[in-house]
Short mmCIF file of N, CA and C and ligand atoms in Angstrom, two decimals:
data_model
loop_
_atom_site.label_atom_id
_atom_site.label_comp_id
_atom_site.label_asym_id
_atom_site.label_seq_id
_atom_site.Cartn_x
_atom_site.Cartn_y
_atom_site.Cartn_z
N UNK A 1 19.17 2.51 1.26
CA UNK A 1 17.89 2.53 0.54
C UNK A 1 18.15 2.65 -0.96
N UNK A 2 17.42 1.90 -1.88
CA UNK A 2 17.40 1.55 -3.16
C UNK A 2 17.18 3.09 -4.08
N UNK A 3 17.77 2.82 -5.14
CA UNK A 3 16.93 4.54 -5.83
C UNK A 3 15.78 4.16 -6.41
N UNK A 4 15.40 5.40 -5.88
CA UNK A 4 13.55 5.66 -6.55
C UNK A 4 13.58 5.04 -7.51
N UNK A 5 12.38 4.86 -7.78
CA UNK A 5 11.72 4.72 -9.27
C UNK A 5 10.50 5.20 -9.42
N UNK A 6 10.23 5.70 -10.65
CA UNK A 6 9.02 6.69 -11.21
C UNK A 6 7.48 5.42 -10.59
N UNK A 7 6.54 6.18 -10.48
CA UNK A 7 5.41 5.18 -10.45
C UNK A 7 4.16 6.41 -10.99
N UNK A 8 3.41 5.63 -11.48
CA UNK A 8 2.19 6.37 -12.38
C UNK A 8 1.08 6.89 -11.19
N UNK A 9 0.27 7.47 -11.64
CA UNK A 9 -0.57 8.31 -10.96
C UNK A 9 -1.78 7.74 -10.64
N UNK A 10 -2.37 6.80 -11.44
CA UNK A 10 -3.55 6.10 -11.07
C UNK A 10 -4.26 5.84 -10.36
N UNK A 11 -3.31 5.07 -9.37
CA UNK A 11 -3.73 4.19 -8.44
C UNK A 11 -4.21 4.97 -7.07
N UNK A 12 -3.45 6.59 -7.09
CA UNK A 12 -4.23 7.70 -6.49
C UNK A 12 -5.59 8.08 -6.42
N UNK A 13 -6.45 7.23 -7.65
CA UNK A 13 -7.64 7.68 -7.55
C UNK A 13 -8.37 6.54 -7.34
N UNK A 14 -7.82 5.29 -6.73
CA UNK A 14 -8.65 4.14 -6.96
C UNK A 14 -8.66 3.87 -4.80
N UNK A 15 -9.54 3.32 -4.47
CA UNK A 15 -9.66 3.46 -2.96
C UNK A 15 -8.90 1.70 -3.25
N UNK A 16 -7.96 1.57 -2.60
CA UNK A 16 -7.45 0.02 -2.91
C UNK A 16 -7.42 -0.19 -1.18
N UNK A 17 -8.26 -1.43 -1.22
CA UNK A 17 -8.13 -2.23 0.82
C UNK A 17 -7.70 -3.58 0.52
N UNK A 18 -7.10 -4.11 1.70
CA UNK A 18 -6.79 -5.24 1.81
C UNK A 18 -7.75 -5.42 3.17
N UNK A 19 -7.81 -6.65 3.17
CA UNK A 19 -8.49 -7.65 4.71
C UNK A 19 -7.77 -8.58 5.11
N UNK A 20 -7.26 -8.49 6.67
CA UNK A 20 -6.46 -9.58 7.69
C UNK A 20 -7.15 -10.79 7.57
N UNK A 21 -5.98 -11.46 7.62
CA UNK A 21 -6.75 -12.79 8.61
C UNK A 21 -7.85 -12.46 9.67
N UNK A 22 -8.06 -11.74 10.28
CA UNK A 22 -8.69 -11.22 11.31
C UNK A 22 -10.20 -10.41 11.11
N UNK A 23 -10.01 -10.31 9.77
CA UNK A 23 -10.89 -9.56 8.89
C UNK A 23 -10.71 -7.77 9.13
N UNK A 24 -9.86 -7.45 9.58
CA UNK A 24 -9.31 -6.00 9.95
C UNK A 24 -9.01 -5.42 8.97
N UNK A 25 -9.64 -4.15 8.11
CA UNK A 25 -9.60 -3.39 7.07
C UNK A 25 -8.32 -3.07 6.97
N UNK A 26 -7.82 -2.68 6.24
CA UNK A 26 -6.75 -1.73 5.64
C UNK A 26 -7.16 -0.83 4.35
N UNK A 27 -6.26 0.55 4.22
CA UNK A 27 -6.52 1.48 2.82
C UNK A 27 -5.27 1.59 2.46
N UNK A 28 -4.80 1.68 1.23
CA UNK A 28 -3.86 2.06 0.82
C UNK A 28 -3.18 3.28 0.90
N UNK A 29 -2.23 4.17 1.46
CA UNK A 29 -1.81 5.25 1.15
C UNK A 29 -1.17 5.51 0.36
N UNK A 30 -0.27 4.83 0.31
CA UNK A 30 0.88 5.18 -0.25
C UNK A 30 1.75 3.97 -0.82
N UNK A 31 2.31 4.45 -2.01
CA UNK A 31 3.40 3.10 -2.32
C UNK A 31 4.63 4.10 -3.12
N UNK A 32 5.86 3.08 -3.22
CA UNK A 32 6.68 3.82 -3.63
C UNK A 32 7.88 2.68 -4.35
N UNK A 33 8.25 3.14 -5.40
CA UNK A 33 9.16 1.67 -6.12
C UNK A 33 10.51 2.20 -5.98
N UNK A 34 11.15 1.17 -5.50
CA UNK A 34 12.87 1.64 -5.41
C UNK A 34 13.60 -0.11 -5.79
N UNK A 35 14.96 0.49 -6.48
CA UNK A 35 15.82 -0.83 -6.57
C UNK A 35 16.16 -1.32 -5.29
N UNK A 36 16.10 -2.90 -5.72
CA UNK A 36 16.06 -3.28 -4.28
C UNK A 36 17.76 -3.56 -3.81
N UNK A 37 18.09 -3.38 -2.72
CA UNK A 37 19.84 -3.06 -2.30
C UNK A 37 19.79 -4.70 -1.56
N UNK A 38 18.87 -5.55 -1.48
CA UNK A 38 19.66 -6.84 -1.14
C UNK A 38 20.26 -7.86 -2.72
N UNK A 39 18.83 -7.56 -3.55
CA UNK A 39 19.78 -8.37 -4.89
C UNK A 39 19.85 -7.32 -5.69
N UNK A 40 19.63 -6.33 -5.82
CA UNK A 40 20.20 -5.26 -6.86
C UNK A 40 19.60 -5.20 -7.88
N UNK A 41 18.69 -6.07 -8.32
CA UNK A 41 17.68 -6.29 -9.77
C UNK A 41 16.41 -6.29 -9.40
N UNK A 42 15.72 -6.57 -8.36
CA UNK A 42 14.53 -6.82 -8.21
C UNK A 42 13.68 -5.08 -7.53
N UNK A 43 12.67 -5.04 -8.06
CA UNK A 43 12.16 -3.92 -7.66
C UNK A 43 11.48 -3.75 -6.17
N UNK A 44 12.06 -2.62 -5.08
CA UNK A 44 11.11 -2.86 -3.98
C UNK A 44 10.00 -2.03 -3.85
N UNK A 45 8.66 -2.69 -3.41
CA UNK A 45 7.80 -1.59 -3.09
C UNK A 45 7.48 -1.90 -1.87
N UNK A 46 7.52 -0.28 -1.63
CA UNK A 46 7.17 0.42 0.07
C UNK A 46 6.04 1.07 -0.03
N UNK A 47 4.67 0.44 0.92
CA UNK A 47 3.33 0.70 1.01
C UNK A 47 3.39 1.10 2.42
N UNK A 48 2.36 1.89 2.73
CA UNK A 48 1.77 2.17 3.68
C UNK A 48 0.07 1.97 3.59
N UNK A 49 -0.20 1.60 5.02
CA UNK A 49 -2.04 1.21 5.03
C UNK A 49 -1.93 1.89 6.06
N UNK A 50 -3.54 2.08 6.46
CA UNK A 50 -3.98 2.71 7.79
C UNK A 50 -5.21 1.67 8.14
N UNK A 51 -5.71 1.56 9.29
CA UNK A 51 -7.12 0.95 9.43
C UNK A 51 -7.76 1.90 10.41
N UNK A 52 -9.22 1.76 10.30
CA UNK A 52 -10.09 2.71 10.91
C UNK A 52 -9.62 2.90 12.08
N UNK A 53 -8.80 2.24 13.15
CA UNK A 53 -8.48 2.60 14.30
C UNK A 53 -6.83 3.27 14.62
N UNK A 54 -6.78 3.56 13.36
CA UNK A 54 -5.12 4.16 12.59
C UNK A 54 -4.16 3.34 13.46
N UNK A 55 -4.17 2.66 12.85
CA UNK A 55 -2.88 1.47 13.14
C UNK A 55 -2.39 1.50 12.03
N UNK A 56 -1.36 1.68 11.42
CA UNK A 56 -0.35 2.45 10.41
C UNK A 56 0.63 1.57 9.91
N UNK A 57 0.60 0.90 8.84
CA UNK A 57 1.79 -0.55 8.33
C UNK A 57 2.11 -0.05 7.39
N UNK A 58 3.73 -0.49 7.23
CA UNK A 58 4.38 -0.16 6.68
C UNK A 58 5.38 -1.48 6.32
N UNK A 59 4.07 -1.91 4.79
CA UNK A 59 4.71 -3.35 4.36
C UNK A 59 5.75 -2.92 3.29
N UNK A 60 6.86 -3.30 3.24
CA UNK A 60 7.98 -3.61 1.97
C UNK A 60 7.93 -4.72 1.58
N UNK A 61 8.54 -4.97 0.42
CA UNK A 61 8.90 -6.37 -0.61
C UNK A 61 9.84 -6.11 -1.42
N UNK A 62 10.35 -7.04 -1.77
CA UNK A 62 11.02 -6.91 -3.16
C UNK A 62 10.27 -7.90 -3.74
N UNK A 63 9.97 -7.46 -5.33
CA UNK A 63 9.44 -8.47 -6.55
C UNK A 63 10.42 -9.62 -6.46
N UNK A 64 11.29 -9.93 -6.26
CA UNK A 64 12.80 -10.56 -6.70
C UNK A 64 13.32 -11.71 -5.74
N UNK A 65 13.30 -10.87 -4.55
CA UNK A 65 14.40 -11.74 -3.53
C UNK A 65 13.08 -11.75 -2.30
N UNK A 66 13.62 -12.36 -1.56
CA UNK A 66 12.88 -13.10 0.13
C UNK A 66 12.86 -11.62 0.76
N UNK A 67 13.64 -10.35 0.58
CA UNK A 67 13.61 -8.92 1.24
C UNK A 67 11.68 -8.68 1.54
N UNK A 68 12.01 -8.49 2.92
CA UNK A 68 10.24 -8.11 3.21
C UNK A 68 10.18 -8.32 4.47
N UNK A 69 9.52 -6.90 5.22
CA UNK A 69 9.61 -6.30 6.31
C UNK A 69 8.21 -5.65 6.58
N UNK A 70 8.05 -5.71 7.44
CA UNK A 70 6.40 -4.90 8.29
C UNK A 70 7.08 -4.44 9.86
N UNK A 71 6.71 -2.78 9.72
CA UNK A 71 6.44 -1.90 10.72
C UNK A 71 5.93 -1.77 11.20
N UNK A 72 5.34 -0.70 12.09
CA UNK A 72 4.58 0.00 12.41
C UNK A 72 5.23 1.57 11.84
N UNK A 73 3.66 2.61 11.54
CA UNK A 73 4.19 3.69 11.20
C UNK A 73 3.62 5.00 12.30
N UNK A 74 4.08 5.77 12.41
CA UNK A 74 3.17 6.85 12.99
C UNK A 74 2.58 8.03 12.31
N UNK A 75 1.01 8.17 12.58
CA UNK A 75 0.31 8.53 11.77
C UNK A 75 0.29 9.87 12.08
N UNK A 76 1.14 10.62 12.67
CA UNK A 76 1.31 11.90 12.63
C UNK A 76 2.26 12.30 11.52
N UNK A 77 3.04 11.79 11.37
CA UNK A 77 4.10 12.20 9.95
C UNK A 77 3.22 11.93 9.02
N UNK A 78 1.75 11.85 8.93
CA UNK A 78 1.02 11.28 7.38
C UNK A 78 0.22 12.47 6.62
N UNK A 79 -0.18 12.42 5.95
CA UNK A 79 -1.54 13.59 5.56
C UNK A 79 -3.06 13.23 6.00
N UNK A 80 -2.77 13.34 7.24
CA UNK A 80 -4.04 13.09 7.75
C UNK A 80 -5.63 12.85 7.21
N UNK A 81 -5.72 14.39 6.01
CA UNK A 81 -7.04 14.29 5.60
C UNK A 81 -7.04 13.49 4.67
N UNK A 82 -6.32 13.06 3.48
CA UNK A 82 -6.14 11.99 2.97
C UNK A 82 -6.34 10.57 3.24
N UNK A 83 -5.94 10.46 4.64
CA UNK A 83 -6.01 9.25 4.99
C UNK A 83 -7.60 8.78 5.49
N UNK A 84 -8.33 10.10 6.32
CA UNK A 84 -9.74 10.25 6.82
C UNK A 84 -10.62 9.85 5.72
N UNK A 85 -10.48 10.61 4.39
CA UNK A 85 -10.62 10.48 3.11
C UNK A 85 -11.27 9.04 2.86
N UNK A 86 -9.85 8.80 2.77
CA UNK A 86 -9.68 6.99 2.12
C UNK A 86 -10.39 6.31 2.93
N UNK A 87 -10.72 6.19 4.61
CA UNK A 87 -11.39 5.78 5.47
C UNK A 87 -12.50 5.72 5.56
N UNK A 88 -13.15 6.84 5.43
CA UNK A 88 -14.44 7.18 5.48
C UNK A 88 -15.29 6.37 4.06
N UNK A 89 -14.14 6.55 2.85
CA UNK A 89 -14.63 5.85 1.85
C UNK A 89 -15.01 4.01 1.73
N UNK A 90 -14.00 3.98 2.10
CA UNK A 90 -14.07 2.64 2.61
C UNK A 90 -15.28 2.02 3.18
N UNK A 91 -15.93 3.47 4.33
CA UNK A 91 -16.62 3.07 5.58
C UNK A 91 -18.10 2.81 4.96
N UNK A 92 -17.83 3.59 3.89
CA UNK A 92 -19.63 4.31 3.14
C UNK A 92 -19.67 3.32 1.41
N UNK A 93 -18.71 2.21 1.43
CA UNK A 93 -18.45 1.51 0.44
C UNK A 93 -19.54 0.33 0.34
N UNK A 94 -20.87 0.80 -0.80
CA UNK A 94 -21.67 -0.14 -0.87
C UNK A 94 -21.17 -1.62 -0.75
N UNK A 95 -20.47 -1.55 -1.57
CA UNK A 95 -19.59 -2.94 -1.17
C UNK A 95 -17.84 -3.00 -1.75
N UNK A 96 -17.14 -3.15 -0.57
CA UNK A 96 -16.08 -3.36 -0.20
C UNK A 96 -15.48 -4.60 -0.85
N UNK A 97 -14.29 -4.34 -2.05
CA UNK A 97 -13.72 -5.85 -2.34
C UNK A 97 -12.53 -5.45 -2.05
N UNK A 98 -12.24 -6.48 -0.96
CA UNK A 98 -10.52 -6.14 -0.11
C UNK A 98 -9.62 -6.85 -0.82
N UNK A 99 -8.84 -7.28 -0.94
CA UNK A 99 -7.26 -8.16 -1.01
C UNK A 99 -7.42 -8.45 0.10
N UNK A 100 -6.93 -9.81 -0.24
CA UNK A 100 -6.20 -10.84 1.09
C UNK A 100 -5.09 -10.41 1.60
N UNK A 101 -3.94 -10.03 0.60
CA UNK A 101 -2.77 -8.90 0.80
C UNK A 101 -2.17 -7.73 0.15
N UNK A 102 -1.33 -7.82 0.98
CA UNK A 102 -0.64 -6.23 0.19
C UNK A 102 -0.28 -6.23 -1.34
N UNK A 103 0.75 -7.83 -1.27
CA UNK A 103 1.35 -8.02 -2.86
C UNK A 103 0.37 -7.93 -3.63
N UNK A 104 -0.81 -8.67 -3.01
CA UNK A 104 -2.08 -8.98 -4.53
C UNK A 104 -2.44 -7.92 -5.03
N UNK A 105 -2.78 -6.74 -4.32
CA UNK A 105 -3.27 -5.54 -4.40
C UNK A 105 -2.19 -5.10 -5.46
N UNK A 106 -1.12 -4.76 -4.72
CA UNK A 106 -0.29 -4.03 -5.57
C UNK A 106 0.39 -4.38 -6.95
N UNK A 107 -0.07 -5.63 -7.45
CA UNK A 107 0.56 -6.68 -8.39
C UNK A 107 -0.93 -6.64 -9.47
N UNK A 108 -2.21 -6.01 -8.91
CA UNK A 108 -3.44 -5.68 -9.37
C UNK A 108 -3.14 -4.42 -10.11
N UNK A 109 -2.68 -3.29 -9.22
CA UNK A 109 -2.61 -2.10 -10.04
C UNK A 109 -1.63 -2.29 -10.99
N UNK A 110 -0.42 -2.79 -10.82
CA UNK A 110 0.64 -2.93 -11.80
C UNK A 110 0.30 -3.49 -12.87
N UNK A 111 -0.90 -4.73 -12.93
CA UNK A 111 -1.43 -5.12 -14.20
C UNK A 111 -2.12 -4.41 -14.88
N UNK A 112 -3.12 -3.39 -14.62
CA UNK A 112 -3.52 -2.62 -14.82
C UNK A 112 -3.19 -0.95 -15.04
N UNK A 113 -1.76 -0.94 -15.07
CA UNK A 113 -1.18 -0.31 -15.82
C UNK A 113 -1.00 1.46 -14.69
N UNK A 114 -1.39 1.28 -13.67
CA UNK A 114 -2.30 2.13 -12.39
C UNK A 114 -0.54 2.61 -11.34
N UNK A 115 0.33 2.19 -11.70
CA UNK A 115 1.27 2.10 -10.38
C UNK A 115 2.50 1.79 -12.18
ZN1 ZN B 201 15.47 -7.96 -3.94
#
């Protein structure tokens, strides 16, 4: 695994969703930037989503290289109320603007200075 890298606080306060092909919600939990160990220059970020029926993904990328992987996570190792949180917000969201994906989302906060 790549070494950390610092990421800003922002994007903690912003409710960020993506939408499936399927139209299946997702929330953001969590993201995390590390050097990436297949090309060594490119930055990876490791996200986690949940969807209302806690199904738990755990997308990686690298900015850089083809590196990019999807899990499954288990939502007992998570902070539960956090995640209820983000859910519920979502649920009670006059209106909901999702991402198509993970990258867009996360390539959103980074422009915005948020991550
Ligand atoms: Zn890479």
């Amino acid at each position: 695994m790549g070494t950390h890298l610092p990421t800003r606080e922002g994007w903690k306060e912003r409710l960020v969703t993506r939408r499936t092909g399927r139209g299946q919600i997702y929330v953001l939990l969590s993201v995390e930037k590390r050097t990436c160990d297949n090309c060594g220059w490119g930055t990876e970020f490791a996200t986690l989503w949940a969807s209302p029926a806690d199904d738990i993904e755990r997308l990686t990328w690298c900015s850089s290289c083809f590196n990019a992987r999807s899990e499954p996570a288990e939502p007992s190792s998570l902070d539960g109320v956090r995640r209820r949180q983000l859910l519920e917000r979502a649920r009670t969201a006059p209106l909901l603007l999702s991402w198509n994906g993970a990258r867009a989302a996360i390539d959103d906060l980074e422009r915005r200075g948020l991550l």
